[in-house]
PDB file of C-alpha atoms in Angstrom:
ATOM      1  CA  UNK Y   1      -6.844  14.614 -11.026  1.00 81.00           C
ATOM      2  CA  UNK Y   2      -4.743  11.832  -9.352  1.00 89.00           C
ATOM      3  CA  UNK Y   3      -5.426   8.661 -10.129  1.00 94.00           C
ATOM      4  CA  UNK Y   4      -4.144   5.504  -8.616  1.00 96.00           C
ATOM      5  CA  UNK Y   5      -4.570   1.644  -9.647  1.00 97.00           C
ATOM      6  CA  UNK Y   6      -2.971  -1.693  -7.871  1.00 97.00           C
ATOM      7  CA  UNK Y   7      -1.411  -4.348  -9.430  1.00 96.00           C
ATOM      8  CA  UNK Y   8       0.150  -7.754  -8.578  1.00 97.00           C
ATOM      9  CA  UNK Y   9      -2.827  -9.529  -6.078  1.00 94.00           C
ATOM     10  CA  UNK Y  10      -3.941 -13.067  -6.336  1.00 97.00           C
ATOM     11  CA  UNK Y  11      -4.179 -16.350  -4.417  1.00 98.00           C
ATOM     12  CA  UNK Y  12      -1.411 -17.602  -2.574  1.00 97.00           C
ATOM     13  CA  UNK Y  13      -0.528 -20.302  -0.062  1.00 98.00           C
ATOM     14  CA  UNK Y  14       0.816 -19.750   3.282  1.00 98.00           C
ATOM     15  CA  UNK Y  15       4.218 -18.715   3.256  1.00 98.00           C
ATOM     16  CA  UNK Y  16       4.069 -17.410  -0.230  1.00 98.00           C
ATOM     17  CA  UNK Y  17       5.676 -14.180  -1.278  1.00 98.00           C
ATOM     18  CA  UNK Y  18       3.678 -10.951  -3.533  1.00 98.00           C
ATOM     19  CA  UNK Y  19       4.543  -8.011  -4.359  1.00 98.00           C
ATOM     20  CA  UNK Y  20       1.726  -4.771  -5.025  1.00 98.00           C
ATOM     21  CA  UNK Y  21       2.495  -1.904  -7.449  1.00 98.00           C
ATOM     22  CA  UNK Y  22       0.472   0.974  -7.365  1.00 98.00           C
ATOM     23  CA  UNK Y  23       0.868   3.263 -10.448  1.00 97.00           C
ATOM     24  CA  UNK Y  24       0.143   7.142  -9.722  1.00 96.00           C
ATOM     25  CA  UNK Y  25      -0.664   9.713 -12.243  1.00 93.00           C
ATOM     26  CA  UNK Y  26       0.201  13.282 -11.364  1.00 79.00           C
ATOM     27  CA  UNK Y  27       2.946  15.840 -11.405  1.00 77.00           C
ATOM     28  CA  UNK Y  28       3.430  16.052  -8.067  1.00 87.00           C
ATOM     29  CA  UNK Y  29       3.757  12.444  -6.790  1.00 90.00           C
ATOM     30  CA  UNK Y  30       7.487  12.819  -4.998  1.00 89.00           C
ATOM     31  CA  UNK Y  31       5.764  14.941  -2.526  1.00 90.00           C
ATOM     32  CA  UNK Y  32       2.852  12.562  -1.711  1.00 94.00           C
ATOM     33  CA  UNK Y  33       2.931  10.453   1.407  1.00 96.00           C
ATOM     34  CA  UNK Y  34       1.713   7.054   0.141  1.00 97.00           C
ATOM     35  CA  UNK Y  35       0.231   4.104   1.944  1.00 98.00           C
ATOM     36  CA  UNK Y  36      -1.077   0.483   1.744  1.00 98.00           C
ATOM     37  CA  UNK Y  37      -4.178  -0.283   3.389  1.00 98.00           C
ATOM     38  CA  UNK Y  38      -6.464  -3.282   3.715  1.00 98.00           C
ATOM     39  CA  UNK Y  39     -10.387  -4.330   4.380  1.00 98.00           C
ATOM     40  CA  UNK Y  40     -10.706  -7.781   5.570  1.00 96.00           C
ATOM     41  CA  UNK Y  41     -14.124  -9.138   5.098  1.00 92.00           C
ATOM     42  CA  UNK Y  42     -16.858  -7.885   7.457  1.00 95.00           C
ATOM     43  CA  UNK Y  43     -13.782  -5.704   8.952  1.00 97.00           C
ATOM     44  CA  UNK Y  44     -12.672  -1.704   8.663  1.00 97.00           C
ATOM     45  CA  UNK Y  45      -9.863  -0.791   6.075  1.00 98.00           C
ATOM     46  CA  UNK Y  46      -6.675  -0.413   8.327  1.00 98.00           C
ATOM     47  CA  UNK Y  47      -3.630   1.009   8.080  1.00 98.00           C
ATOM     48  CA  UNK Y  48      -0.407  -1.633   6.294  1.00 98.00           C
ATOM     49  CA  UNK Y  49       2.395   0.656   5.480  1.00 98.00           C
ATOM     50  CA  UNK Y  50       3.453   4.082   4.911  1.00 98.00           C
ATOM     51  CA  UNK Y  51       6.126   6.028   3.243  1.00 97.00           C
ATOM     52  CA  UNK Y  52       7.024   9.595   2.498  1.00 95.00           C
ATOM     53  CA  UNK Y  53       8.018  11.662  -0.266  1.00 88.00           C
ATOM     54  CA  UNK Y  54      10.446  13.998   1.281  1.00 77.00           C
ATOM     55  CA  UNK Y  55      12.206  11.462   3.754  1.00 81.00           C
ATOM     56  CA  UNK Y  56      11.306   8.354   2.657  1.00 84.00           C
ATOM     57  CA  UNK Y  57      10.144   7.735   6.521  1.00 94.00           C
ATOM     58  CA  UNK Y  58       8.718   4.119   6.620  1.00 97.00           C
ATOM     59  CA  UNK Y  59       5.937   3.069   8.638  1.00 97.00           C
ATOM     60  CA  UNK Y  60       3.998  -0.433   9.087  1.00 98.00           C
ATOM     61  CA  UNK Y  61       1.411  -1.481  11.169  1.00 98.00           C
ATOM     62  CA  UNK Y  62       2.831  -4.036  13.849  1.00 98.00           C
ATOM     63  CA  UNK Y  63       1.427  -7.606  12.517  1.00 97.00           C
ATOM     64  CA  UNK Y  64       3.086  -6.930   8.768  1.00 98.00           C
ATOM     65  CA  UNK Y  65       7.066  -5.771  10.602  1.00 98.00           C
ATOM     66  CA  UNK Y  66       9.478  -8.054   9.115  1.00 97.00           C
ATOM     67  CA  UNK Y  67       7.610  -9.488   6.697  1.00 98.00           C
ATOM     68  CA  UNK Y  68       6.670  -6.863   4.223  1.00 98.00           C
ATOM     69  CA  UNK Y  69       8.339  -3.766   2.418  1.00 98.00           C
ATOM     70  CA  UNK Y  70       6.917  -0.693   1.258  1.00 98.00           C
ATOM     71  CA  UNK Y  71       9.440   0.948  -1.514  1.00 97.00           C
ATOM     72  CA  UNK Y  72       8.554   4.154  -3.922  1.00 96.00           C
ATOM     73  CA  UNK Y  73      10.138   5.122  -7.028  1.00 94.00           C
ATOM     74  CA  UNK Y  74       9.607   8.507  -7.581  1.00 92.00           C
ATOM     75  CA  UNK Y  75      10.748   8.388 -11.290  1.00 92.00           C
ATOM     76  CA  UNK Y  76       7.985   6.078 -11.947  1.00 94.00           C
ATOM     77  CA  UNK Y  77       5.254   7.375 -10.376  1.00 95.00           C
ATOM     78  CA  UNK Y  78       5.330   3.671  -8.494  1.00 96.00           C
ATOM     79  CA  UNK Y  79       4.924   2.372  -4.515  1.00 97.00           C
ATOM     80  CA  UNK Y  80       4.913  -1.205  -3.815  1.00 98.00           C
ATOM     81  CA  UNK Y  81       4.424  -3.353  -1.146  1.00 98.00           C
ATOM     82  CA  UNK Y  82       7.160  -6.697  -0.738  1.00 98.00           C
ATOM     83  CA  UNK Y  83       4.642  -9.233   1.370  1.00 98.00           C
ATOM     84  CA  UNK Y  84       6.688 -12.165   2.350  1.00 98.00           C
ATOM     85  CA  UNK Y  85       5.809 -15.206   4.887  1.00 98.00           C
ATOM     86  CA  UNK Y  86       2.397 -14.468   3.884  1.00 98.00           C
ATOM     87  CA  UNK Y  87      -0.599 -15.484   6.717  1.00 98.00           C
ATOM     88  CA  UNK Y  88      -3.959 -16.479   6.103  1.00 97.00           C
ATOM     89  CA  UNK Y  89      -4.783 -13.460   8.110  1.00 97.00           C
ATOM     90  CA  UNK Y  90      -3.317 -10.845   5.245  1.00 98.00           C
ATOM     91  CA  UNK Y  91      -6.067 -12.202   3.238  1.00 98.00           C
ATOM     92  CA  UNK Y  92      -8.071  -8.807   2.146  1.00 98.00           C
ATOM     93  CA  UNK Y  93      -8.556  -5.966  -0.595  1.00 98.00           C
ATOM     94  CA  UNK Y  94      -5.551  -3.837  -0.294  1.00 98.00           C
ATOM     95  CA  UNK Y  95      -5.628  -0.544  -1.281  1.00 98.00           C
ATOM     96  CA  UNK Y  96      -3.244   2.217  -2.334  1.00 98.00           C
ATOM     97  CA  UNK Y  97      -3.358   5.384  -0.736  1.00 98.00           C
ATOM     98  CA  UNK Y  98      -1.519   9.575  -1.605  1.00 96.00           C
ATOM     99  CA  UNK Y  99      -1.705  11.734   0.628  1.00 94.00           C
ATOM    100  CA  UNK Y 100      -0.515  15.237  -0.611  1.00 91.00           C
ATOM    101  CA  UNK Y 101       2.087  15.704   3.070  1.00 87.00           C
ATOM    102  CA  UNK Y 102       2.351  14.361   6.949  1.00 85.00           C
ATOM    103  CA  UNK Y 103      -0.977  17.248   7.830  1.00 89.00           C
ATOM    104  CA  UNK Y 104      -2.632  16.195   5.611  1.00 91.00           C
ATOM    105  CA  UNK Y 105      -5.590  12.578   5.175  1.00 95.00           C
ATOM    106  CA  UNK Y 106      -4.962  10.415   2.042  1.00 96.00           C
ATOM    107  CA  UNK Y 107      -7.375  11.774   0.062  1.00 95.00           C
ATOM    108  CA  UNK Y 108      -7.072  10.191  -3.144  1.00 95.00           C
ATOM    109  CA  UNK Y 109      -7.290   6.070  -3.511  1.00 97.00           C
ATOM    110  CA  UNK Y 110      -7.019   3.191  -5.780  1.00 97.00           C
ATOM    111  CA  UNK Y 111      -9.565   0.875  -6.462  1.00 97.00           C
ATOM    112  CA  UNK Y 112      -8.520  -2.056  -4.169  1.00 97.00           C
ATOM    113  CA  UNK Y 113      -7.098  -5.282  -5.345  1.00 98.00           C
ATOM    114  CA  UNK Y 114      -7.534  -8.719  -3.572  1.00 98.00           C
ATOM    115  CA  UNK Y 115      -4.674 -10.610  -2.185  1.00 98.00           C
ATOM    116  CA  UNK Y 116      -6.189 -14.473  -0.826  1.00 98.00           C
ATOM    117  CA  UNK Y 117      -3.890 -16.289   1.245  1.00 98.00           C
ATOM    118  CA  UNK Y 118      -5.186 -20.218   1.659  1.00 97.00           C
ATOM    119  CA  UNK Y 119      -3.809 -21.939   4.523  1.00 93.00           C
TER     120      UNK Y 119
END
């Protein structure tokens, strides 16, 4: 059973910096693909960042480029997302995501952690 929980959210102010940690138990967890998501209020969970265990091929979702950093350390069992220059509009639960290769949907998640940015 994998099991993943996030760390690190909180209130911030515009412009603020945080950093997520998502701790994953398992064996296997150099092979995962992991991801960030996030649910806005009254909105669908969407698709942050991305990065895989083989290649370490990064991904982010257009609005976050430049401004946040997804990073794994395989000896840890750890991903985290950098958020810098953060917007009111990152405000959300963010969520932690494995996926067990590229063909394959995340199937196992964390429980979701908020991250409030006030303007």
């Amino acid at each position: 059973q994998v099991q993943l929980v996030e760390f690190g959210g909180g209130l911030v102010q515009a412009g603020d910096s945080l950093r997520l940690s998502c701790a994953v138990s398992g064996r296997t967890f150099s092979r995962y693909v992991m991801g960030w998501f996030r649910q806005a209020p009254g909105e669908e969970r969407v698709f942050v960042a991305s990065i895989t265990g083989s290649t370490g091929r990064i991904d982010y979702t257009a609005s976050v480029k430049g401004r946040f950093t997804i990073s794994r350390d395989n000896a840890k069992n750890t991903v985290d997302l950098q958020m810098n220059s953060l917007r009111p509009e990152d405000t959300a639960v963010y969520y932690c995501a494995a996926a067990e290769s590229d063909y394959h949907p995340y199937t196992y998640w964390g429980q979701g952690i908020q991250v409030t940015v006030s303007s």
